[in-house]
Amino acid sequence: MAPPGESGGPSNGGARRKTLTAALRLFLVCMVSGGIQYISALEMSLLSPYSQNLGIPHKYVSMLWIGGPIAGFLVNPIVGYYSDRCTIRIGRRRPFIILECLIICISGMLIGFSADIGRYLGDTKENCSTYTGPRWAATAVYVVGFLLLDCVIHTAQASAANHGPSIGQAIFSVWMAIGSILGYAAVAYGTWHRWFPSLKTSACCDACADLKGAFLTAVVLIVISTVVTMLLADEQSLDNEGVGGAAFAQTCGGLNAFIDLFASLKNMSPAMFRVLALTAFTWLSWFPFLQYNTDWMGREIYHGNPNGVADMADDKYNAGVREGAIGLLLCSASLGATSFLIPKLCRKLTSKVIWSISLFSVFLIMAGMVAVGVVSTKGYSPSLSTSLTVAGPDNLNALALTMFALIGIPQAVLYSVPWAVAAEVVAGEGGGQGVTVGAITIVISLSQLLVGLTAGPIDGAFNKGNAPAFGIGGAVAFICAILVVLALPDTKDGRGLKRLLLSREDWSN
């Protein structure tokens, strides 16, 4: 009620307008995360298949995914160190975000135009519709772009992350969800070679043109979102006195924090060590799916052959990749819906029970994917291809999509509960939350590095497509599910998820 003689309406209306303006500004400030996640979705769904289109053997594809763990292990702390000391007038994080997004754009162009650049550098002049061999110059350009992208994209996500109030974290996550949905949709429904026929060249046929169009769109989105974020974000620059004085002492230059992190691993409690070990094995069970999801759909379900030739088998493989992108879209939707339920479930059943249930789910889904793949390929003969269409040759594509959607449920647990359990254990011991997040990042990076170096050669040794890697991932998930129940300490409730947000802010800052 306004005081007599005063009308509270205008002032209230002005306050509401200011609140809405501030909310809109905060929403747009986080926009860069959507652009980064868009190209991350393209990387997840397209690059393993396209690697084989260029002639990289399936058994070596997993080795391309080593840029991410290198970034998580080494690059992120180094960037954090120099970011904390940066005295450029435009701010501490701005220069790094701009540089990272510029490198992402360059890597995206290298990937998209790798076939055309390779032709210019000496690859075959034969038309891509008839050529069956590898294209090594294009492969070299592509590998450089892939490694740059996989390395820098993780660092860019960390640099662009909101380290302020939880509302900023929520908006950042919303933009990441938007980016994922648009990215997977661009792969699933984007017939870029039909919309823009000029994307096709004698070195770049339909699948290549679709990839080129998707990555060109990603570059445009990265540029737009980066410009919007840079113009609207408020960031206080650090002067030279701040670097030499209390501010630098507080940050310890990031380098000391990196050293302290490894020192803390030496003095870690048995409970925390078990949490880290189980986190590492949990991610170990997941990486085969994360690396080979769309390739599995193209090979095992659609019986495609990623040989780069515009024949029936190649059409089926590319159709399977697009169908796999739809599956990843469903996976993202179920992940987002489940995320809202996790805190309540952790309070009711405890975090370790939810963690264990999620791992049993991964085991069942991985076993199902192996079984469906075997059933799909058993007795299949390429001579029947004339009677088959690219729309699900064994009518198992609906079942495969269902498994993609279901795996998003335990994936929501993967992205939150291990971190929350670690935060609760450390809080009970009076330890530092930021160091804990750093330690988890390192063990996840080591797990990804191990899978990247071994998954492909194992598949190649058995010559069974993706089944060996998926089978090993499922077996690891089953063993880990039992160990989680036996080895993890009891946690009180789901409040570790709240500590998780705070701990990530501490580590990032």
XYZ file of C-alpha atoms in Angstrom:
509
model
C 0.000 0.000 0.000
C 1.468 3.371 -1.030
C 1.486 6.228 1.489
C -1.371 8.712 1.183
C -0.891 11.233 -1.563
C 1.563 8.992 -3.419
C 0.831 6.597 -6.236
C 3.019 3.530 -5.897
C 2.244 2.487 -9.496
C 4.920 4.347 -11.501
C 7.732 3.503 -9.105
C 6.658 -0.134 -8.985
C 6.394 -0.183 -12.762
C 9.867 1.310 -13.053
C 11.275 -1.275 -10.662
C 9.651 -4.064 -12.637
C 11.087 -2.690 -15.878
C 14.532 -2.507 -14.316
C 14.199 -6.072 -13.053
C 13.087 -7.332 -16.460
C 15.879 -5.406 -18.173
C 18.448 -6.848 -15.767
C 17.073 -10.367 -16.270
C 17.143 -9.990 -20.069
C 20.674 -8.632 -19.914
C 21.825 -11.558 -17.763
C 20.122 -13.985 -20.157
C 21.908 -12.490 -23.167
C 25.252 -12.308 -21.352
C 25.234 -16.119 -21.123
C 24.459 -16.470 -24.836
C 28.015 -17.448 -25.771
C 27.584 -20.753 -23.935
C 24.779 -21.637 -26.369
C 27.011 -21.026 -29.376
C 29.813 -23.107 -27.871
C 27.440 -25.940 -26.997
C 25.979 -25.902 -30.525
C 29.345 -26.726 -32.052
C 29.990 -29.199 -29.216
C 26.820 -31.061 -30.255
C 28.076 -31.152 -33.845
C 31.377 -32.546 -32.604
C 29.635 -35.233 -30.560
C 27.357 -36.429 -33.361
C 29.269 -35.856 -36.610
C 33.012 -36.099 -36.178
C 33.481 -39.797 -35.402
C 31.464 -40.731 -38.534
C 33.135 -38.117 -40.749
C 36.595 -39.258 -39.633
C 35.838 -42.587 -41.290
C 34.396 -40.888 -44.385
C 37.851 -39.396 -44.957
C 39.547 -42.766 -44.637
C 40.616 -42.938 -40.976
C 40.149 -46.577 -39.864
C 37.530 -47.135 -37.185
C 40.117 -48.477 -34.747
C 41.983 -45.154 -34.762
C 39.002 -42.808 -34.468
C 38.927 -42.937 -30.656
C 42.500 -41.625 -30.540
C 41.342 -38.334 -32.030
C 39.425 -37.606 -28.834
C 42.513 -36.838 -26.759
C 42.263 -33.053 -27.083
C 39.541 -32.859 -24.427
C 41.451 -34.653 -21.668
C 44.591 -32.664 -22.459
C 42.564 -29.474 -22.051
C 41.037 -30.677 -18.795
C 44.377 -31.793 -17.422
C 46.712 -29.003 -18.524
C 45.186 -26.191 -20.574
C 42.366 -25.144 -18.223
C 44.648 -24.490 -15.200
C 47.113 -22.582 -17.403
C 44.370 -20.404 -18.883
C 42.992 -19.838 -15.393
C 46.438 -18.779 -14.211
C 46.924 -16.148 -16.909
C 43.307 -15.038 -16.704
C 43.765 -14.256 -13.006
C 46.796 -12.087 -13.858
C 45.420 -10.417 -16.997
C 45.507 -6.584 -16.801
C 44.070 -5.804 -20.258
C 41.575 -2.964 -20.067
C 38.677 -4.931 -21.546
C 38.737 -7.363 -18.610
C 40.343 -10.555 -17.358
C 38.175 -13.178 -19.060
C 37.141 -11.265 -22.184
C 40.435 -11.643 -24.100
C 40.511 -15.385 -23.460
C 36.883 -15.939 -24.462
C 37.437 -13.958 -27.684
C 40.623 -15.891 -28.502
C 39.032 -19.248 -27.687
C 35.962 -18.527 -29.818
C 38.226 -17.367 -32.660
C 40.141 -20.663 -32.503
C 36.832 -22.577 -32.424
C 35.733 -20.751 -35.593
C 39.046 -21.514 -37.322
C 38.875 -25.176 -36.321
C 35.260 -25.374 -37.512
C 36.264 -23.981 -40.916
C 39.181 -26.428 -41.155
C 36.845 -29.340 -40.407
C 34.096 -28.169 -42.759
C 36.402 -27.444 -45.701
C 38.943 -30.222 -45.059
C 37.917 -32.201 -48.163
C 38.184 -29.139 -50.426
C 41.501 -28.042 -48.897
C 42.818 -31.586 -49.231
C 41.973 -31.630 -52.929
C 43.888 -28.370 -53.357
C 46.871 -29.823 -51.441
C 47.174 -32.902 -53.650
C 44.396 -35.379 -52.903
C 42.754 -37.254 -55.755
C 41.000 -35.224 -58.454
C 38.465 -38.014 -58.916
C 34.905 -37.086 -58.022
C 33.879 -37.983 -54.475
C 30.875 -39.904 -55.819
C 33.154 -42.557 -57.307
C 36.416 -42.396 -55.343
C 36.855 -45.198 -52.781
C 40.293 -44.559 -51.262
C 41.515 -42.429 -48.376
C 42.241 -38.712 -48.707
C 45.319 -38.109 -46.597
C 45.779 -34.375 -47.174
C 42.147 -33.781 -46.228
C 42.624 -36.073 -43.238
C 45.641 -34.060 -42.044
C 43.697 -30.784 -42.252
C 40.717 -32.385 -40.538
C 42.795 -33.854 -37.691
C 44.355 -30.449 -36.973
C 40.889 -28.886 -36.844
C 39.479 -31.722 -34.716
C 42.270 -31.580 -32.124
C 42.081 -27.788 -31.935
C 38.317 -27.901 -31.487
C 38.293 -30.691 -28.901
C 41.015 -28.975 -26.896
C 39.730 -25.402 -27.000
C 36.008 -26.099 -26.657
C 36.434 -27.433 -23.113
C 38.538 -24.425 -22.126
C 36.022 -22.030 -23.697
C 33.156 -23.586 -21.742
C 35.113 -23.100 -18.514
C 36.065 -19.497 -19.376
C 32.526 -18.537 -20.373
C 30.872 -20.178 -17.353
C 29.033 -17.850 -14.998
C 30.745 -17.764 -11.617
C 28.261 -15.568 -9.848
C 24.825 -16.222 -8.348
C 23.047 -19.511 -8.892
C 20.575 -17.783 -11.253
C 23.507 -17.130 -13.571
C 24.454 -20.791 -13.402
C 20.876 -21.743 -14.272
C 20.748 -19.407 -17.285
C 24.136 -20.689 -18.434
C 22.720 -24.234 -18.305
C 19.600 -23.150 -20.225
C 21.740 -21.760 -23.041
C 23.771 -24.983 -23.098
C 20.532 -26.948 -23.435
C 19.377 -24.671 -26.274
C 22.726 -25.092 -28.024
C 22.579 -28.885 -27.694
C 19.035 -29.095 -29.053
C 19.798 -26.839 -32.033
C 23.050 -28.672 -32.750
C 21.519 -32.138 -32.755
C 18.548 -30.859 -34.772
C 20.944 -29.387 -37.345
C 22.448 -32.853 -37.816
C 19.174 -34.781 -37.703
C 17.093 -32.570 -39.968
C 19.643 -30.387 -41.736
C 19.756 -31.368 -45.419
C 22.192 -28.559 -46.092
C 23.255 -29.910 -49.491
C 19.671 -29.425 -50.721
C 19.150 -26.019 -49.149
C 22.527 -24.716 -50.375
C 23.645 -26.769 -53.403
C 26.814 -24.671 -53.693
C 28.162 -26.466 -50.615
C 28.692 -29.554 -52.788
C 31.920 -29.794 -54.772
C 33.734 -32.545 -56.624
C 35.605 -33.277 -53.376
C 32.613 -32.860 -51.068
C 29.443 -34.904 -51.650
C 26.149 -34.921 -49.732
C 27.329 -35.958 -46.244
C 30.362 -33.685 -46.453
C 28.202 -30.770 -47.641
C 25.792 -31.338 -44.746
C 28.703 -31.242 -42.298
C 30.079 -28.126 -43.980
C 26.720 -26.358 -43.725
C 26.312 -27.298 -40.068
C 29.785 -26.011 -39.159
C 29.369 -22.798 -41.158
C 26.164 -22.182 -39.205
C 28.088 -22.893 -36.003
C 30.717 -20.301 -36.927
C 28.004 -17.694 -37.521
C 26.332 -18.515 -34.189
C 29.669 -18.397 -32.342
C 30.443 -14.955 -33.786
C 26.983 -13.548 -32.987
C 26.818 -14.989 -29.467
C 30.373 -13.888 -28.646
C 29.707 -10.322 -29.804
C 26.483 -10.142 -27.753
C 28.186 -11.498 -24.634
C 31.223 -9.229 -24.985
C 29.057 -6.123 -25.434
C 26.708 -6.804 -22.521
C 28.925 -8.490 -19.920
C 30.260 -6.371 -17.070
C 33.761 -7.268 -15.983
C 36.137 -5.327 -13.793
C 39.664 -5.135 -15.155
C 42.630 -5.847 -12.903
C 45.343 -3.209 -12.542
C 49.039 -3.869 -12.044
C 48.810 -3.141 -8.338
C 46.127 -5.790 -7.987
C 48.331 -8.327 -9.713
C 51.268 -7.641 -7.447
C 49.293 -7.233 -4.271
C 46.402 -8.814 -2.458
C 44.484 -9.896 -5.549
C 47.380 -11.922 -6.873
C 48.145 -13.310 -3.455
C 44.541 -14.417 -3.147
C 44.532 -16.232 -6.488
C 48.063 -17.636 -5.926
C 48.462 -17.160 -9.643
C 46.488 -20.265 -10.440
C 49.836 -22.050 -10.713
C 50.104 -22.478 -6.967
C 46.533 -23.754 -6.957
C 47.551 -26.316 -9.566
C 50.502 -27.391 -7.408
C 48.310 -27.462 -4.301
C 45.853 -29.668 -6.149
C 48.426 -32.381 -6.782
C 49.782 -32.010 -3.260
C 46.279 -32.522 -1.879
C 45.925 -35.792 -3.809
C 48.810 -37.140 -1.742
C 47.075 -36.357 1.534
C 43.602 -37.373 0.466
C 41.413 -39.286 2.902
C 40.477 -42.899 2.040
C 36.815 -41.888 1.619
C 37.678 -39.146 -0.864
C 40.060 -41.435 -2.720
C 37.244 -43.960 -3.153
C 34.938 -41.249 -4.492
C 37.545 -40.197 -7.066
C 38.287 -43.788 -8.088
C 34.600 -44.586 -8.559
C 34.089 -41.342 -10.479
C 36.911 -42.348 -12.814
C 35.406 -45.807 -13.406
C 31.937 -44.309 -13.877
C 33.173 -42.065 -16.673
C 35.195 -44.965 -18.065
C 31.921 -46.835 -18.593
C 30.376 -43.852 -20.380
C 33.016 -42.735 -22.863
C 32.472 -45.558 -25.414
C 28.879 -44.385 -25.865
C 29.849 -40.704 -25.885
C 32.388 -41.298 -28.659
C 30.571 -43.825 -30.847
C 26.833 -43.111 -30.423
C 25.933 -42.042 -33.975
C 28.522 -44.367 -35.500
C 26.805 -47.304 -33.751
C 23.481 -46.273 -35.260
C 24.980 -45.971 -38.742
C 26.953 -49.228 -38.598
C 25.055 -51.699 -36.458
C 21.460 -50.556 -36.959
C 21.506 -49.162 -40.518
C 24.231 -51.491 -41.870
C 26.041 -48.535 -43.391
C 29.629 -48.300 -44.541
C 31.375 -44.944 -43.962
C 33.686 -45.317 -46.943
C 32.978 -41.905 -48.434
C 31.426 -43.327 -51.606
C 27.970 -42.178 -52.666
C 26.534 -45.690 -52.816
C 23.655 -47.385 -51.029
C 25.753 -48.429 -48.032
C 27.053 -44.888 -47.602
C 23.517 -43.473 -47.831
C 22.385 -45.871 -45.124
C 25.308 -44.969 -42.879
C 24.600 -41.240 -43.171
C 20.900 -41.873 -42.549
C 21.900 -43.773 -39.412
C 24.071 -40.875 -38.258
C 21.125 -38.497 -38.665
C 18.894 -40.926 -36.779
C 21.536 -41.097 -34.055
C 21.406 -37.310 -33.777
C 17.657 -37.597 -33.167
C 18.508 -40.096 -30.439
C 20.941 -37.624 -28.868
C 18.219 -34.984 -29.024
C 15.909 -37.324 -27.080
C 18.770 -38.082 -24.708
C 19.218 -34.361 -23.982
C 15.488 -33.978 -23.332
C 15.365 -36.849 -20.837
C 18.571 -35.609 -19.211
C 17.072 -32.164 -18.683
C 13.816 -33.535 -17.280
C 15.620 -35.908 -14.914
C 17.935 -33.184 -13.611
C 15.033 -31.548 -11.783
C 14.265 -34.786 -9.906
C 17.767 -35.699 -8.759
C 17.979 -33.547 -5.588
C 14.669 -34.942 -4.334
C 15.665 -38.524 -5.156
C 19.009 -38.106 -3.413
C 17.277 -36.853 -0.276
C 14.912 -39.811 -0.313
C 17.261 -42.661 -1.287
C 20.743 -41.145 -0.598
C 23.198 -40.103 -3.262
C 25.132 -43.360 -3.403
C 21.985 -45.409 -4.059
C 21.000 -43.097 -6.931
C 24.553 -43.316 -8.273
C 24.478 -47.121 -8.121
C 21.034 -47.351 -9.760
C 22.234 -45.120 -12.590
C 25.203 -47.421 -13.206
C 22.981 -50.509 -13.284
C 20.859 -48.632 -15.823
C 23.944 -47.940 -17.939
C 24.863 -51.634 -17.754
C 21.394 -52.699 -18.920
C 21.258 -50.124 -21.719
C 24.787 -50.921 -22.933
C 23.981 -54.647 -22.870
C 20.797 -53.882 -24.788
C 22.725 -51.889 -27.395
C 25.193 -54.742 -27.865
C 22.319 -57.239 -28.179
C 20.359 -55.079 -30.616
C 23.487 -54.514 -32.686
C 24.209 -58.246 -32.847
C 20.599 -59.096 -33.744
C 20.576 -56.358 -36.372
C 23.755 -57.515 -38.101
C 23.363 -61.288 -37.672
C 22.512 -62.827 -41.002
C 22.485 -59.455 -42.740
C 23.729 -59.640 -46.323
C 24.682 -56.581 -48.396
C 23.112 -58.334 -51.397
C 19.746 -57.589 -49.843
C 20.404 -53.858 -50.004
C 18.281 -53.374 -53.075
C 15.219 -54.463 -51.115
C 16.038 -52.335 -48.101
C 15.584 -48.657 -47.614
C 17.594 -46.329 -45.397
C 14.671 -45.990 -42.988
C 15.639 -48.613 -40.445
C 16.662 -51.780 -42.296
C 15.777 -54.159 -39.485
C 12.934 -52.158 -37.971
C 15.081 -51.837 -34.864
C 15.644 -48.114 -35.173
C 12.694 -47.338 -32.873
C 14.165 -49.588 -30.191
C 17.568 -47.964 -30.671
C 16.036 -44.494 -30.287
C 14.303 -45.646 -27.106
C 17.658 -46.678 -25.649
C 19.155 -43.312 -26.604
C 16.311 -41.577 -24.783
C 16.605 -43.816 -21.713
C 20.339 -43.313 -21.351
C 19.724 -39.611 -20.756
C 18.288 -40.505 -17.321
C 21.521 -41.940 -15.854
C 23.456 -39.269 -17.733
C 21.778 -36.643 -15.563
C 23.181 -38.503 -12.549
C 26.619 -38.651 -14.174
C 26.762 -34.870 -14.508
C 25.773 -34.100 -10.915
C 25.794 -36.832 -8.266
C 29.512 -37.787 -8.243
C 30.387 -34.124 -7.821
C 27.795 -33.738 -5.083
C 29.023 -36.814 -3.183
C 32.576 -35.485 -3.335
C 31.392 -32.099 -2.074
C 29.599 -33.733 0.867
C 32.586 -35.920 1.791
C 34.970 -32.978 1.714
C 32.548 -30.776 3.654
C 32.384 -33.420 6.375
C 36.181 -33.505 6.549
C 36.568 -29.726 6.488
C 38.466 -29.738 3.196
C 38.485 -27.332 0.267
C 35.656 -27.597 -2.238
C 37.553 -26.029 -5.132
C 40.415 -28.499 -4.897
C 37.870 -31.319 -4.950
C 36.357 -30.135 -8.221
C 39.841 -29.856 -9.697
C 40.679 -33.406 -8.623
C 37.475 -34.761 -10.187
C 38.256 -32.932 -13.430
C 41.656 -34.618 -13.544
C 40.358 -38.170 -12.978
C 37.662 -37.663 -15.636
C 40.323 -36.459 -18.078
C 42.478 -39.499 -17.348
C 39.486 -41.803 -17.927
C 38.738 -40.193 -21.285
C 42.393 -40.410 -22.271
C 42.453 -44.131 -21.429
C 39.320 -44.818 -23.497
C 40.603 -42.709 -26.371
C 43.825 -44.704 -26.548
C 42.297 -48.178 -26.126
C 38.679 -48.328 -27.366
C 39.454 -48.224 -31.078
C 42.277 -50.789 -31.025
C 40.090 -53.164 -28.978
C 37.274 -52.840 -31.511
C 39.774 -53.362 -34.318
C 41.200 -56.499 -32.688
C 37.756 -58.105 -32.493
C 36.582 -56.645 -35.824
C 33.065 -56.385 -34.402
C 32.280 -52.693 -34.870
C 31.374 -50.904 -31.654
C 30.183 -53.960 -29.723
C 33.456 -54.630 -27.822
C 33.758 -51.056 -26.529
C 30.075 -50.955 -25.548
C 30.362 -54.366 -23.894
C 33.400 -53.325 -21.862
C 31.651 -50.085 -20.892
C 28.628 -52.044 -19.680
C 30.806 -54.468 -17.698
C 32.648 -51.598 -16.017
C 29.299 -49.985 -15.161
C 28.041 -53.230 -13.571
C 31.147 -53.670 -11.403
C 31.177 -49.997 -10.465
C 27.489 -50.114 -9.461
C 28.298 -52.770 -6.860
C 31.414 -50.960 -5.631
C 29.504 -47.693 -5.196
C 27.164 -49.348 -2.690
C 29.959 -51.175 -0.873
C 32.694 -48.541 -0.850
C 31.043 -45.126 -0.690
C 30.198 -43.526 2.656
C 26.589 -42.742 3.481
C 25.629 -39.185 2.594
C 22.964 -37.269 4.427
C 20.857 -35.929 1.588
C 20.979 -34.085 -1.709
C 22.405 -30.859 -0.328
C 25.729 -31.714 -1.914
C 24.224 -30.454 -5.175
C 24.033 -26.990 -3.657
C 27.616 -27.273 -2.439
C 28.515 -28.342 -5.961
C 27.606 -24.955 -7.416
C 29.649 -23.178 -4.777
C 32.619 -25.503 -5.225
C 32.686 -24.937 -8.978
C 32.698 -21.203 -8.401
C 35.608 -21.512 -5.956
C 37.686 -23.611 -8.350
C 36.940 -21.425 -11.380
C 37.789 -18.266 -9.530
